[in-house]
Amino acid sequence: MSGFSAEWLRLREPADAAARSPALTARLIAWRRRHDALSVLDLGSGTGSNFRCLARVLGGKQRWRLLDHDPALLARAGEALRQWAVRRGMTATDEGDETLILEDDANHYRLERLCLDLNEDWARLAAAPNPRLITASALIDLVSADWLARLARRCRQWRAALLIVLSYDGSIAWEPAMEDDERVREWINRHQCTDKGFGSALGPDAAPTLADLLERLDYRVDLRPSPWLLAAQDAALQTALLDGWTEAARHIAPGPNIWLDDWSRHRRDLIERGHSRLSVGHWDLFASLE
Ligand SMILES: C[S@@+](CC[C@H](N)C(=O)[O-])C[C@H]1O[C@@H](n2cnc3c(N)ncnc32)[C@H](O)[C@@H]1O
C-alpha cells in the first residue's frame, strides 16, 4: 500500500462502494433533483472511482472535472472510464487529449482530466466555471487544517454542495483481537497526522473539522459513518492494509520493532487461513446551502 498506486485504488474500490452511507446518497439524490445540468469537481480523483460510483446515481447531463496531481493515475482513469462506459452500452468519444464524452439515450457525461497539485494550483481552478458539487473520496484525511479552511471558504464562494466520503475516522478493529492491536492502531494514527504534502495532516479529525467549518459558513451538514467491514473473502485488501500499516508503524515507532514483526506475522497467518475480519471506520459528509 505504498503511495497511491492504481492497483491499490482498484483493490479498495468495491469496499469503498459498499461502505458509502446510503442515507447521504439519498440526500444527494434529493439535492440533484433540484438541478438540471450538473457540474462536479472531484478532488484527488485517482482513476475516477467517485465518478463510477455516482454517475448513474446522479443521472442526466453531467460535466465532471477529475483533478489529481498524478499523471499516471489520470491516464489510467481515461482507460478505465472508457471501459466502464462501453460495458454499460454507452458510446465513448475523445475530445482532445484530456476530455472524454460518454453518452447513451438518457445520460451525457463530459469528463475532463486536470493534472493539478491541490496544494498549489487553486488559482487555476478559480478561472474555470464554478462547480455545483465538490466531491472527494479518501482524500481529506491527508490535508491540513489550513487547507480544509481554504476548501470550505472556496466552496462557500461557489455556493457549491459537497460530498466528501471515506475519510478515515481513527478506528480499526480486528477479529480475533490480539494483544498489540491497540498499540499498532496508536502508531498508525500518529502516522496519519504526518505531512502528506499539505502540512501536518488532520488524519482522523479531518471530517469532523470540515463539518464544523462548513456549519460556521451556514451549510447544512450531515456526517455519517461509512466503515469498511472486511470478511475472510477480502483477504487481498486485508493483506494490503496490514502491509501498509506495518510499514507506517515501523517508520515512526522507535526500534527495535520485534513486537511489530510478531504482530504482523500472526495477523498475516490469520488472514491466509481465512480467520480474520477487520473493520475500519470512515466518515461520509454531505453539505449544502439549500
Ligand atoms: C487515497 S487516493 C484516493 C483516490 C480516489 N479518490 C479514490 O477514492 O479511488 C488519494 C488521491 O489524492 C491524490 N492526491 C494526493 N495529494 C494530492 C495533491 N497535492 N494534489 C492533487 N492530488 C493529490 C493522489 O494522487 C490520489 O489519487
PDB file of C-alpha atoms and ligand atoms in Angstrom:
ATOM      1  CA  MET A   1       0.000   0.000   0.000  1.00  0.00           C
ATOM      2  CA  SER A   2       2.820   2.435  -0.713  1.00  0.00           C
ATOM      3  CA  GLY A   3       1.634   5.762  -2.186  1.00  0.00           C
ATOM      4  CA  PHE A   4      -1.493   5.570  -4.288  1.00  0.00           C
ATOM      5  CA  SER A   5      -0.886   3.004  -6.981  1.00  0.00           C
ATOM      6  CA  ALA A   6      -3.657   2.230  -9.440  1.00  0.00           C
ATOM      7  CA  GLU A   7      -3.549  -1.338  -8.091  1.00  0.00           C
ATOM      8  CA  TRP A   8      -4.276  -0.155  -4.526  1.00  0.00           C
ATOM      9  CA  LEU A   9      -7.155   2.045  -5.721  1.00  0.00           C
ATOM     10  CA  ARG A  10      -8.602  -0.865  -7.737  1.00  0.00           C
ATOM     11  CA  LEU A  11      -8.385  -3.141  -4.698  1.00  0.00           C
ATOM     12  CA  ARG A  12     -10.230  -0.758  -2.391  1.00  0.00           C
ATOM     13  CA  GLU A  13     -12.929   0.414  -4.845  1.00  0.00           C
ATOM     14  CA  PRO A  14     -15.515  -2.366  -4.143  1.00  0.00           C
ATOM     15  CA  ALA A  15     -15.086  -1.974  -0.365  1.00  0.00           C
ATOM     16  CA  ASP A  16     -15.465   1.805  -0.714  1.00  0.00           C
ATOM     17  CA  ALA A  17     -18.630   1.416  -2.776  1.00  0.00           C
ATOM     18  CA  ALA A  18     -20.128  -0.963  -0.200  1.00  0.00           C
ATOM     19  CA  ALA A  19     -19.202   1.306   2.723  1.00  0.00           C
ATOM     20  CA  ARG A  20     -20.733   4.574   1.465  1.00  0.00           C
ATOM     21  CA  SER A  21     -23.579   5.883   3.587  1.00  0.00           C
ATOM     22  CA  PRO A  22     -26.963   5.118   1.932  1.00  0.00           C
ATOM     23  CA  ALA A  23     -28.552   7.985   3.903  1.00  0.00           C
ATOM     24  CA  LEU A  24     -26.173  10.504   2.331  1.00  0.00           C
ATOM     25  CA  THR A  25     -26.697   9.028  -1.130  1.00  0.00           C
ATOM     26  CA  ALA A  26     -30.434   9.595  -0.614  1.00  0.00           C
ATOM     27  CA  ARG A  27     -29.797  13.200   0.392  1.00  0.00           C
ATOM     28  CA  LEU A  28     -27.556  13.674  -2.649  1.00  0.00           C
ATOM     29  CA  ILE A  29     -30.284  12.337  -4.966  1.00  0.00           C
ATOM     30  CA  ALA A  30     -32.856  14.708  -3.423  1.00  0.00           C
ATOM     31  CA  TRP A  31     -30.417  17.612  -3.915  1.00  0.00           C
ATOM     32  CA  ARG A  32     -29.721  16.527  -7.513  1.00  0.00           C
ATOM     33  CA  ARG A  33     -33.446  16.727  -8.411  1.00  0.00           C
ATOM     34  CA  ARG A  34     -33.254  20.499  -7.929  1.00  0.00           C
ATOM     35  CA  HIS A  35     -30.541  20.894 -10.606  1.00  0.00           C
ATOM     36  CA  ASP A  36     -30.559  20.297 -14.367  1.00  0.00           C
ATOM     37  CA  ALA A  37     -27.110  20.099 -15.914  1.00  0.00           C
ATOM     38  CA  LEU A  38     -24.649  19.325 -13.150  1.00  0.00           C
ATOM     39  CA  SER A  39     -21.038  20.390 -12.881  1.00  0.00           C
ATOM     40  CA  VAL A  40     -18.872  18.361 -10.474  1.00  0.00           C
ATOM     41  CA  LEU A  41     -15.275  18.885  -9.354  1.00  0.00           C
ATOM     42  CA  ASP A  42     -13.690  15.685  -7.982  1.00  0.00           C
ATOM     43  CA  LEU A  43     -10.603  16.432  -5.872  1.00  0.00           C
ATOM     44  CA  GLY A  44      -7.843  13.770  -5.758  1.00  0.00           C
ATOM     45  CA  SER A  45      -9.789  11.699  -8.274  1.00  0.00           C
ATOM     46  CA  GLY A  46      -7.219   8.922  -8.781  1.00  0.00           C
ATOM     47  CA  THR A  47      -8.592   6.644 -11.522  1.00  0.00           C
ATOM     48  CA  GLY A  48     -12.149   8.009 -11.236  1.00  0.00           C
ATOM     49  CA  SER A  49     -13.844   5.770  -8.651  1.00  0.00           C
ATOM     50  CA  ASN A  50     -16.059   8.594  -7.399  1.00  0.00           C
ATOM     51  CA  PHE A  51     -17.433   9.160 -10.886  1.00  0.00           C
ATOM     52  CA  ARG A  52     -18.015   5.421 -11.400  1.00  0.00           C
ATOM     53  CA  CYS A  53     -19.955   5.254  -8.157  1.00  0.00           C
ATOM     54  CA  LEU A  54     -22.005   8.434  -8.597  1.00  0.00           C
ATOM     55  CA  ALA A  55     -22.641   8.962 -12.319  1.00  0.00           C
ATOM     56  CA  ARG A  56     -25.624   6.584 -12.535  1.00  0.00           C
ATOM     57  CA  VAL A  57     -26.975   7.745  -9.175  1.00  0.00           C
ATOM     58  CA  LEU A  58     -26.942  11.366 -10.341  1.00  0.00           C
ATOM     59  CA  GLY A  59     -28.051  10.596 -13.930  1.00  0.00           C
ATOM     60  CA  GLY A  60     -28.790  13.025 -16.780  1.00  0.00           C
ATOM     61  CA  LYS A  61     -26.369  15.645 -18.046  1.00  0.00           C
ATOM     62  CA  GLN A  62     -23.131  15.957 -16.070  1.00  0.00           C
ATOM     63  CA  ARG A  63     -19.811  17.684 -16.503  1.00  0.00           C
ATOM     64  CA  TRP A  64     -17.019  16.276 -14.325  1.00  0.00           C
ATOM     65  CA  ARG A  65     -13.556  17.660 -13.772  1.00  0.00           C
ATOM     66  CA  LEU A  66     -11.306  14.940 -12.351  1.00  0.00           C
ATOM     67  CA  LEU A  67      -8.394  16.596 -10.609  1.00  0.00           C
ATOM     68  CA  ASP A  68      -5.243  14.820  -9.471  1.00  0.00           C
ATOM     69  CA  HIS A  69      -1.523  15.604  -9.385  1.00  0.00           C
ATOM     70  CA  ASP A  70      -0.521  12.121 -10.585  1.00  0.00           C
ATOM     71  CA  PRO A  71      -0.449  11.961 -14.407  1.00  0.00           C
ATOM     72  CA  ALA A  72      -0.172   8.147 -14.394  1.00  0.00           C
ATOM     73  CA  LEU A  73      -3.399   7.792 -12.372  1.00  0.00           C
ATOM     74  CA  LEU A  74      -5.186  10.273 -14.641  1.00  0.00           C
ATOM     75  CA  ALA A  75      -4.049   8.352 -17.736  1.00  0.00           C
ATOM     76  CA  ARG A  76      -5.351   5.146 -16.139  1.00  0.00           C
ATOM     77  CA  ALA A  77      -8.627   6.976 -15.369  1.00  0.00           C
ATOM     78  CA  GLY A  78      -9.082   7.690 -19.088  1.00  0.00           C
ATOM     79  CA  GLU A  79      -8.808   3.990 -19.977  1.00  0.00           C
ATOM     80  CA  ALA A  80     -10.851   2.752 -17.003  1.00  0.00           C
ATOM     81  CA  LEU A  81     -13.727   5.179 -17.616  1.00  0.00           C
ATOM     82  CA  ARG A  82     -13.902   4.317 -21.302  1.00  0.00           C
ATOM     83  CA  GLN A  83     -14.124   0.587 -20.433  1.00  0.00           C
ATOM     84  CA  TRP A  84     -16.701   1.309 -17.717  1.00  0.00           C
ATOM     85  CA  ALA A  85     -18.912   3.121 -20.257  1.00  0.00           C
ATOM     86  CA  VAL A  86     -18.566   0.554 -23.035  1.00  0.00           C
ATOM     87  CA  ARG A  87     -19.545  -2.252 -20.610  1.00  0.00           C
ATOM     88  CA  ARG A  88     -22.766  -0.289 -19.980  1.00  0.00           C
ATOM     89  CA  GLY A  89     -23.560   0.124 -23.665  1.00  0.00           C
ATOM     90  CA  MET A  90     -22.578   3.802 -23.759  1.00  0.00           C
ATOM     91  CA  THR A  91     -20.588   5.422 -26.567  1.00  0.00           C
ATOM     92  CA  ALA A  92     -17.208   6.903 -25.606  1.00  0.00           C
ATOM     93  CA  THR A  93     -15.624   9.692 -27.668  1.00  0.00           C
ATOM     94  CA  ASP A  94     -12.359  11.534 -27.055  1.00  0.00           C
ATOM     95  CA  GLU A  95     -12.370  15.296 -27.419  1.00  0.00           C
ATOM     96  CA  GLY A  96      -8.702  16.282 -27.447  1.00  0.00           C
ATOM     97  CA  ASP A  97      -6.226  14.598 -25.091  1.00  0.00           C
ATOM     98  CA  GLU A  98      -7.901  15.176 -21.740  1.00  0.00           C
ATOM     99  CA  THR A  99     -11.657  15.081 -22.378  1.00  0.00           C
ATOM    100  CA  LEU A 100     -13.916  12.078 -22.768  1.00  0.00           C
ATOM    101  CA  ILE A 101     -17.613  12.197 -23.672  1.00  0.00           C
ATOM    102  CA  LEU A 102     -19.740   9.242 -22.541  1.00  0.00           C
ATOM    103  CA  GLU A 103     -23.358   9.036 -23.610  1.00  0.00           C
ATOM    104  CA  ASP A 104     -26.449   6.944 -24.142  1.00  0.00           C
ATOM    105  CA  ASP A 105     -30.111   7.829 -24.667  1.00  0.00           C
ATOM    106  CA  ALA A 106     -30.642   9.049 -21.102  1.00  0.00           C
ATOM    107  CA  ASN A 107     -27.231  10.316 -19.964  1.00  0.00           C
ATOM    108  CA  HIS A 108     -24.481  12.602 -21.189  1.00  0.00           C
ATOM    109  CA  TYR A 109     -21.218  12.779 -19.208  1.00  0.00           C
ATOM    110  CA  ARG A 110     -18.384  15.122 -20.103  1.00  0.00           C
ATOM    111  CA  LEU A 111     -15.206  14.159 -18.233  1.00  0.00           C
ATOM    112  CA  GLU A 112     -12.165  16.454 -18.156  1.00  0.00           C
ATOM    113  CA  ARG A 113      -8.944  15.275 -16.542  1.00  0.00           C
ATOM    114  CA  LEU A 114      -6.917  18.016 -14.876  1.00  0.00           C
ATOM    115  CA  CYS A 115      -3.375  17.417 -13.688  1.00  0.00           C
ATOM    116  CA  LEU A 116      -3.026  19.907 -10.814  1.00  0.00           C
ATOM    117  CA  ASP A 117      -1.426  19.998  -7.386  1.00  0.00           C
ATOM    118  CA  LEU A 118      -4.165  20.768  -4.859  1.00  0.00           C
ATOM    119  CA  ASN A 119      -1.588  22.348  -2.646  1.00  0.00           C
ATOM    120  CA  GLU A 120      -0.546  24.967  -5.157  1.00  0.00           C
ATOM    121  CA  ASP A 121      -2.925  25.424  -8.038  1.00  0.00           C
ATOM    122  CA  TRP A 122      -6.222  26.718  -6.610  1.00  0.00           C
ATOM    123  CA  ALA A 123      -5.844  29.877  -8.715  1.00  0.00           C
ATOM    124  CA  ARG A 124      -6.156  27.856 -11.917  1.00  0.00           C
ATOM    125  CA  LEU A 125      -9.427  26.391 -10.660  1.00  0.00           C
ATOM    126  CA  ALA A 126     -10.857  29.821  -9.978  1.00  0.00           C
ATOM    127  CA  ALA A 127     -10.649  30.566 -13.715  1.00  0.00           C
ATOM    128  CA  ALA A 128     -12.819  27.564 -14.598  1.00  0.00           C
ATOM    129  CA  PRO A 129     -16.664  27.653 -14.481  1.00  0.00           C
ATOM    130  CA  ASN A 130     -17.934  27.287 -10.919  1.00  0.00           C
ATOM    131  CA  PRO A 131     -18.790  23.720  -9.900  1.00  0.00           C
ATOM    132  CA  ARG A 132     -22.150  22.974  -8.240  1.00  0.00           C
ATOM    133  CA  LEU A 133     -20.877  19.883  -6.421  1.00  0.00           C
ATOM    134  CA  ILE A 134     -17.440  19.223  -4.940  1.00  0.00           C
ATOM    135  CA  THR A 135     -16.600  15.593  -4.354  1.00  0.00           C
ATOM    136  CA  ALA A 136     -13.618  13.807  -2.841  1.00  0.00           C
ATOM    137  CA  SER A 137     -13.116  10.215  -1.792  1.00  0.00           C
ATOM    138  CA  ALA A 138     -10.393   9.073   0.619  1.00  0.00           C
ATOM    139  CA  LEU A 139      -8.658  12.441   0.414  1.00  0.00           C
ATOM    140  CA  ILE A 140      -9.244  14.856   3.267  1.00  0.00           C
ATOM    141  CA  ASP A 141      -7.517  12.824   6.000  1.00  0.00           C
ATOM    142  CA  LEU A 142      -4.309  13.727   4.093  1.00  0.00           C
ATOM    143  CA  VAL A 143      -4.733  17.505   4.355  1.00  0.00           C
ATOM    144  CA  SER A 144      -4.022  20.185   6.953  1.00  0.00           C
ATOM    145  CA  ALA A 145      -6.469  22.360   8.903  1.00  0.00           C
ATOM    146  CA  ASP A 146      -5.468  25.412   6.821  1.00  0.00           C
ATOM    147  CA  TRP A 147      -6.116  23.573   3.591  1.00  0.00           C
ATOM    148  CA  LEU A 148      -9.564  22.455   4.753  1.00  0.00           C
ATOM    149  CA  ALA A 149     -10.427  26.008   5.786  1.00  0.00           C
ATOM    150  CA  ARG A 150      -9.441  27.200   2.285  1.00  0.00           C
ATOM    151  CA  LEU A 151     -11.596  24.470   0.747  1.00  0.00           C
ATOM    152  CA  ALA A 152     -14.600  25.430   2.887  1.00  0.00           C
ATOM    153  CA  ARG A 153     -14.275  29.131   2.002  1.00  0.00           C
ATOM    154  CA  ARG A 154     -13.874  28.343  -1.696  1.00  0.00           C
ATOM    155  CA  CYS A 155     -16.972  26.117  -1.707  1.00  0.00           C
ATOM    156  CA  ARG A 156     -18.954  28.849   0.036  1.00  0.00           C
ATOM    157  CA  GLN A 157     -17.895  31.382  -2.635  1.00  0.00           C
ATOM    158  CA  TRP A 158     -19.061  28.942  -5.310  1.00  0.00           C
ATOM    159  CA  ARG A 159     -22.242  28.148  -3.267  1.00  0.00           C
ATOM    160  CA  ALA A 160     -21.346  24.525  -4.081  1.00  0.00           C
ATOM    161  CA  ALA A 161     -22.607  21.411  -2.278  1.00  0.00           C
ATOM    162  CA  LEU A 162     -20.014  18.911  -1.002  1.00  0.00           C
ATOM    163  CA  LEU A 163     -19.930  15.124  -0.895  1.00  0.00           C
ATOM    164  CA  ILE A 164     -16.710  14.105   0.861  1.00  0.00           C
ATOM    165  CA  VAL A 165     -16.607  10.371   1.512  1.00  0.00           C
ATOM    166  CA  LEU A 166     -14.436   7.712   3.119  1.00  0.00           C
ATOM    167  CA  SER A 167     -12.357   9.900   5.406  1.00  0.00           C
ATOM    168  CA  TYR A 168     -10.620   7.634   7.947  1.00  0.00           C
ATOM    169  CA  ASP A 169     -12.024   8.131  11.490  1.00  0.00           C
ATOM    170  CA  GLY A 170      -9.207   6.540  13.528  1.00  0.00           C
ATOM    171  CA  SER A 171     -10.924   3.262  14.434  1.00  0.00           C
ATOM    172  CA  ILE A 172      -9.604  -0.173  13.498  1.00  0.00           C
ATOM    173  CA  ALA A 173     -10.995  -3.414  14.947  1.00  0.00           C
ATOM    174  CA  TRP A 174      -9.604  -6.858  14.146  1.00  0.00           C
ATOM    175  CA  GLU A 175     -11.310 -10.170  14.905  1.00  0.00           C
ATOM    176  CA  PRO A 176      -9.981 -12.191  16.569  1.00  0.00           C
ATOM    177  CA  ALA A 177      -8.377  -9.478  18.697  1.00  0.00           C
ATOM    178  CA  MET A 178      -4.655  -9.627  19.567  1.00  0.00           C
ATOM    179  CA  GLU A 179      -2.727  -8.043  22.389  1.00  0.00           C
ATOM    180  CA  ASP A 180      -0.822  -5.450  20.315  1.00  0.00           C
ATOM    181  CA  ASP A 181      -3.737  -4.316  18.108  1.00  0.00           C
ATOM    182  CA  GLU A 182      -4.237  -1.147  20.111  1.00  0.00           C
ATOM    183  CA  ARG A 183      -0.524  -0.342  20.195  1.00  0.00           C
ATOM    184  CA  VAL A 184      -0.339  -0.628  16.390  1.00  0.00           C
ATOM    185  CA  ARG A 185      -3.505   1.444  15.922  1.00  0.00           C
ATOM    186  CA  GLU A 186      -1.989   4.245  18.002  1.00  0.00           C
ATOM    187  CA  TRP A 187       1.144   4.307  15.807  1.00  0.00           C
ATOM    188  CA  ILE A 188      -0.968   4.243  12.648  1.00  0.00           C
ATOM    189  CA  ASN A 189      -2.995   7.195  13.882  1.00  0.00           C
ATOM    190  CA  ARG A 190       0.158   9.129  14.712  1.00  0.00           C
ATOM    191  CA  HIS A 191       1.455   8.362  11.235  1.00  0.00           C
ATOM    192  CA  GLN A 192      -1.868   9.594   9.815  1.00  0.00           C
ATOM    193  CA  CYS A 193      -1.064  13.057  11.143  1.00  0.00           C
ATOM    194  CA  THR A 194       2.362  13.351   9.497  1.00  0.00           C
ATOM    195  CA  ASP A 195       2.819  15.631   6.464  1.00  0.00           C
ATOM    196  CA  LYS A 196       1.329  14.143   3.278  1.00  0.00           C
ATOM    197  CA  GLY A 197       2.247  17.153   1.156  1.00  0.00           C
ATOM    198  CA  PHE A 198      -0.213  19.637   2.695  1.00  0.00           C
ATOM    199  CA  GLY A 199       1.473  20.327   6.069  1.00  0.00           C
ATOM    200  CA  SER A 200       0.572  18.326   9.213  1.00  0.00           C
ATOM    201  CA  ALA A 201      -2.352  16.128   8.231  1.00  0.00           C
ATOM    202  CA  LEU A 202      -5.593  16.112  10.219  1.00  0.00           C
ATOM    203  CA  GLY A 203      -5.955  12.337   9.830  1.00  0.00           C
ATOM    204  CA  PRO A 204      -8.981  11.087  11.811  1.00  0.00           C
ATOM    205  CA  ASP A 205     -10.012  14.654  12.790  1.00  0.00           C
ATOM    206  CA  ALA A 206     -10.468  15.796   9.194  1.00  0.00           C
ATOM    207  CA  ALA A 207     -14.164  15.061   8.608  1.00  0.00           C
ATOM    208  CA  PRO A 208     -15.450  16.483  11.949  1.00  0.00           C
ATOM    209  CA  THR A 209     -13.234  19.541  11.376  1.00  0.00           C
ATOM    210  CA  LEU A 210     -14.694  20.098   7.903  1.00  0.00           C
ATOM    211  CA  ALA A 211     -18.223  19.656   9.279  1.00  0.00           C
ATOM    212  CA  ASP A 212     -17.542  22.355  11.863  1.00  0.00           C
ATOM    213  CA  LEU A 213     -16.016  24.745   9.302  1.00  0.00           C
ATOM    214  CA  LEU A 214     -18.969  24.334   6.947  1.00  0.00           C
ATOM    215  CA  GLU A 215     -21.579  24.804   9.665  1.00  0.00           C
ATOM    216  CA  ARG A 216     -19.940  28.122  10.554  1.00  0.00           C
ATOM    217  CA  LEU A 217     -20.412  29.100   6.894  1.00  0.00           C
ATOM    218  CA  ASP A 218     -24.178  28.328   7.108  1.00  0.00           C
ATOM    219  CA  TYR A 219     -24.047  24.919   5.452  1.00  0.00           C
ATOM    220  CA  ARG A 220     -26.497  22.179   6.434  1.00  0.00           C
ATOM    221  CA  VAL A 221     -24.095  19.327   7.201  1.00  0.00           C
ATOM    222  CA  ASP A 222     -24.696  15.583   7.546  1.00  0.00           C
ATOM    223  CA  LEU A 223     -21.860  13.410   8.851  1.00  0.00           C
ATOM    224  CA  ARG A 224     -22.418   9.635   8.761  1.00  0.00           C
ATOM    225  CA  PRO A 225     -20.276   6.551   9.417  1.00  0.00           C
ATOM    226  CA  SER A 226     -19.138   4.526   6.388  1.00  0.00           C
ATOM    227  CA  PRO A 227     -16.989   1.698   7.764  1.00  0.00           C
ATOM    228  CA  TRP A 228     -15.238  -0.974   5.755  1.00  0.00           C
ATOM    229  CA  LEU A 229     -16.475  -4.331   7.092  1.00  0.00           C
ATOM    230  CA  LEU A 230     -13.994  -6.816   5.671  1.00  0.00           C
ATOM    231  CA  ALA A 231     -14.534 -10.572   5.898  1.00  0.00           C
ATOM    232  CA  ALA A 232     -12.377 -13.619   5.065  1.00  0.00           C
ATOM    233  CA  GLN A 233     -13.040 -13.224   1.315  1.00  0.00           C
ATOM    234  CA  ASP A 234     -11.491  -9.725   1.435  1.00  0.00           C
ATOM    235  CA  ALA A 235      -8.075 -11.267   2.157  1.00  0.00           C
ATOM    236  CA  ALA A 236      -6.256  -9.249  -0.541  1.00  0.00           C
ATOM    237  CA  LEU A 237      -7.462  -5.932   0.872  1.00  0.00           C
ATOM    238  CA  GLN A 238      -6.799  -7.028   4.473  1.00  0.00           C
ATOM    239  CA  THR A 239      -3.251  -8.046   3.496  1.00  0.00           C
ATOM    240  CA  ALA A 240      -2.581  -4.758   1.682  1.00  0.00           C
ATOM    241  CA  LEU A 241      -3.783  -2.839   4.756  1.00  0.00           C
ATOM    242  CA  LEU A 242      -1.700  -4.993   7.087  1.00  0.00           C
ATOM    243  CA  ASP A 243       1.433  -4.380   4.967  1.00  0.00           C
ATOM    244  CA  GLY A 244       0.807  -0.637   4.705  1.00  0.00           C
ATOM    245  CA  TRP A 245       0.089  -0.225   8.406  1.00  0.00           C
ATOM    246  CA  THR A 246       3.085  -2.334   9.469  1.00  0.00           C
ATOM    247  CA  GLU A 247       5.298  -0.150   7.279  1.00  0.00           C
ATOM    248  CA  ALA A 248       3.750   3.068   8.633  1.00  0.00           C
ATOM    249  CA  ALA A 249       4.207   1.944  12.257  1.00  0.00           C
ATOM    250  CA  ARG A 250       7.804   0.799  11.592  1.00  0.00           C
ATOM    251  CA  HIS A 251       8.527   4.194  10.046  1.00  0.00           C
ATOM    252  CA  ILE A 252       7.778   6.133  13.215  1.00  0.00           C
ATOM    253  CA  ALA A 253       7.806   3.698  16.171  1.00  0.00           C
ATOM    254  CA  PRO A 254      11.187   3.706  17.935  1.00  0.00           C
ATOM    255  CA  GLY A 255      13.051   0.428  17.196  1.00  0.00           C
ATOM    256  CA  PRO A 256      13.771  -2.398  17.710  1.00  0.00           C
ATOM    257  CA  ASN A 257      10.312  -3.488  16.492  1.00  0.00           C
ATOM    258  CA  ILE A 258      10.347  -7.234  17.168  1.00  0.00           C
ATOM    259  CA  TRP A 259       6.869  -6.947  18.725  1.00  0.00           C
ATOM    260  CA  LEU A 260       5.600  -5.346  15.486  1.00  0.00           C
ATOM    261  CA  ASP A 261       7.075  -8.086  13.289  1.00  0.00           C
ATOM    262  CA  ASP A 262       5.473 -10.755  15.524  1.00  0.00           C
ATOM    263  CA  TRP A 263       2.121  -8.997  15.434  1.00  0.00           C
ATOM    264  CA  SER A 264       2.266  -8.629  11.648  1.00  0.00           C
ATOM    265  CA  ARG A 265       3.248 -12.283  11.122  1.00  0.00           C
ATOM    266  CA  HIS A 266       0.374 -13.557  13.286  1.00  0.00           C
ATOM    267  CA  ARG A 267      -2.110 -11.281  11.580  1.00  0.00           C
ATOM    268  CA  ARG A 268      -0.945 -12.433   8.126  1.00  0.00           C
ATOM    269  CA  ASP A 269      -1.305 -16.041   9.194  1.00  0.00           C
ATOM    270  CA  LEU A 270      -4.902 -15.436  10.360  1.00  0.00           C
ATOM    271  CA  ILE A 271      -5.767 -13.714   7.072  1.00  0.00           C
ATOM    272  CA  GLU A 272      -4.233 -16.530   4.992  1.00  0.00           C
ATOM    273  CA  ARG A 273      -6.164 -19.151   6.965  1.00  0.00           C
ATOM    274  CA  GLY A 274      -9.451 -17.268   6.395  1.00  0.00           C
ATOM    275  CA  HIS A 275      -9.835 -16.473  10.105  1.00  0.00           C
ATOM    276  CA  SER A 276      -9.535 -12.699  10.043  1.00  0.00           C
ATOM    277  CA  ARG A 277     -12.195  -9.982   9.997  1.00  0.00           C
ATOM    278  CA  LEU A 278     -11.447  -6.296  10.013  1.00  0.00           C
ATOM    279  CA  SER A 279     -13.474  -3.140  10.348  1.00  0.00           C
ATOM    280  CA  VAL A 280     -12.032   0.284   9.582  1.00  0.00           C
ATOM    281  CA  GLY A 281     -14.027   3.397  10.430  1.00  0.00           C
ATOM    282  CA  HIS A 282     -14.680   6.233   7.985  1.00  0.00           C
ATOM    283  CA  TRP A 283     -16.893   9.304   7.791  1.00  0.00           C
ATOM    284  CA  ASP A 284     -19.011  10.424   4.840  1.00  0.00           C
ATOM    285  CA  LEU A 285     -20.106  14.058   4.729  1.00  0.00           C
ATOM    286  CA  PHE A 286     -22.737  15.820   2.652  1.00  0.00           C
ATOM    287  CA  ALA A 287     -23.286  19.550   2.953  1.00  0.00           C
ATOM    288  CA  SER A 288     -25.359  22.036   1.022  1.00  0.00           C
ATOM    289  CA  LEU A 289     -26.670  25.567   1.432  1.00  0.00           C
ATOM    290  CA  GLU A 290     -30.174  24.577   0.253  1.00  0.00           C
TER     291      GLU A 290
HETATM  292  C1  LIG B   1      -6.383   7.651  -1.418  1.00  0.00           C
HETATM  293  S1  LIG B   1      -6.283   8.256  -3.030  1.00  0.00           S
HETATM  294  C2  LIG B   1      -7.997   8.350  -3.459  1.00  0.00           C
HETATM  295  C3  LIG B   1      -8.249   8.336  -4.941  1.00  0.00           C
HETATM  296  C4  LIG B   1      -9.705   8.301  -5.382  1.00  0.00           C
HETATM  297  N1  LIG B   1     -10.436   9.446  -4.876  1.00  0.00           N
HETATM  298  C5  LIG B   1     -10.367   7.025  -4.913  1.00  0.00           C
HETATM  299  O1  LIG B   1     -11.174   7.058  -3.985  1.00  0.00           O
HETATM  300  O2  LIG B   1     -10.070   5.972  -5.512  1.00  0.00           O
HETATM  301  C6  LIG B   1      -5.826   9.969  -2.834  1.00  0.00           C
HETATM  302  C7  LIG B   1      -5.671  10.678  -4.173  1.00  0.00           C
HETATM  303  O3  LIG B   1      -5.289  12.033  -3.920  1.00  0.00           O
HETATM  304  C8  LIG B   1      -4.305  12.404  -4.861  1.00  0.00           C
HETATM  305  N2  LIG B   1      -3.504  13.490  -4.269  1.00  0.00           N
HETATM  306  C9  LIG B   1      -2.720  13.428  -3.162  1.00  0.00           C
HETATM  307  N3  LIG B   1      -2.103  14.615  -2.959  1.00  0.00           N
HETATM  308  C10 LIG B   1      -2.516  15.436  -3.968  1.00  0.00           C
HETATM  309  C11 LIG B   1      -2.222  16.785  -4.326  1.00  0.00           C
HETATM  310  N4  LIG B   1      -1.357  17.530  -3.605  1.00  0.00           N
HETATM  311  N5  LIG B   1      -2.816  17.316  -5.419  1.00  0.00           N
HETATM  312  C12 LIG B   1      -3.667  16.576  -6.164  1.00  0.00           C
HETATM  313  N6  LIG B   1      -3.983  15.280  -5.883  1.00  0.00           N
HETATM  314  C13 LIG B   1      -3.402  14.726  -4.802  1.00  0.00           C
HETATM  315  C14 LIG B   1      -3.494  11.128  -5.079  1.00  0.00           C
HETATM  316  O4  LIG B   1      -2.753  11.154  -6.291  1.00  0.00           O
HETATM  317  C15 LIG B   1      -4.601  10.074  -5.065  1.00  0.00           C
HETATM  318  O5  LIG B   1      -5.121   9.865  -6.346  1.00  0.00           O
END
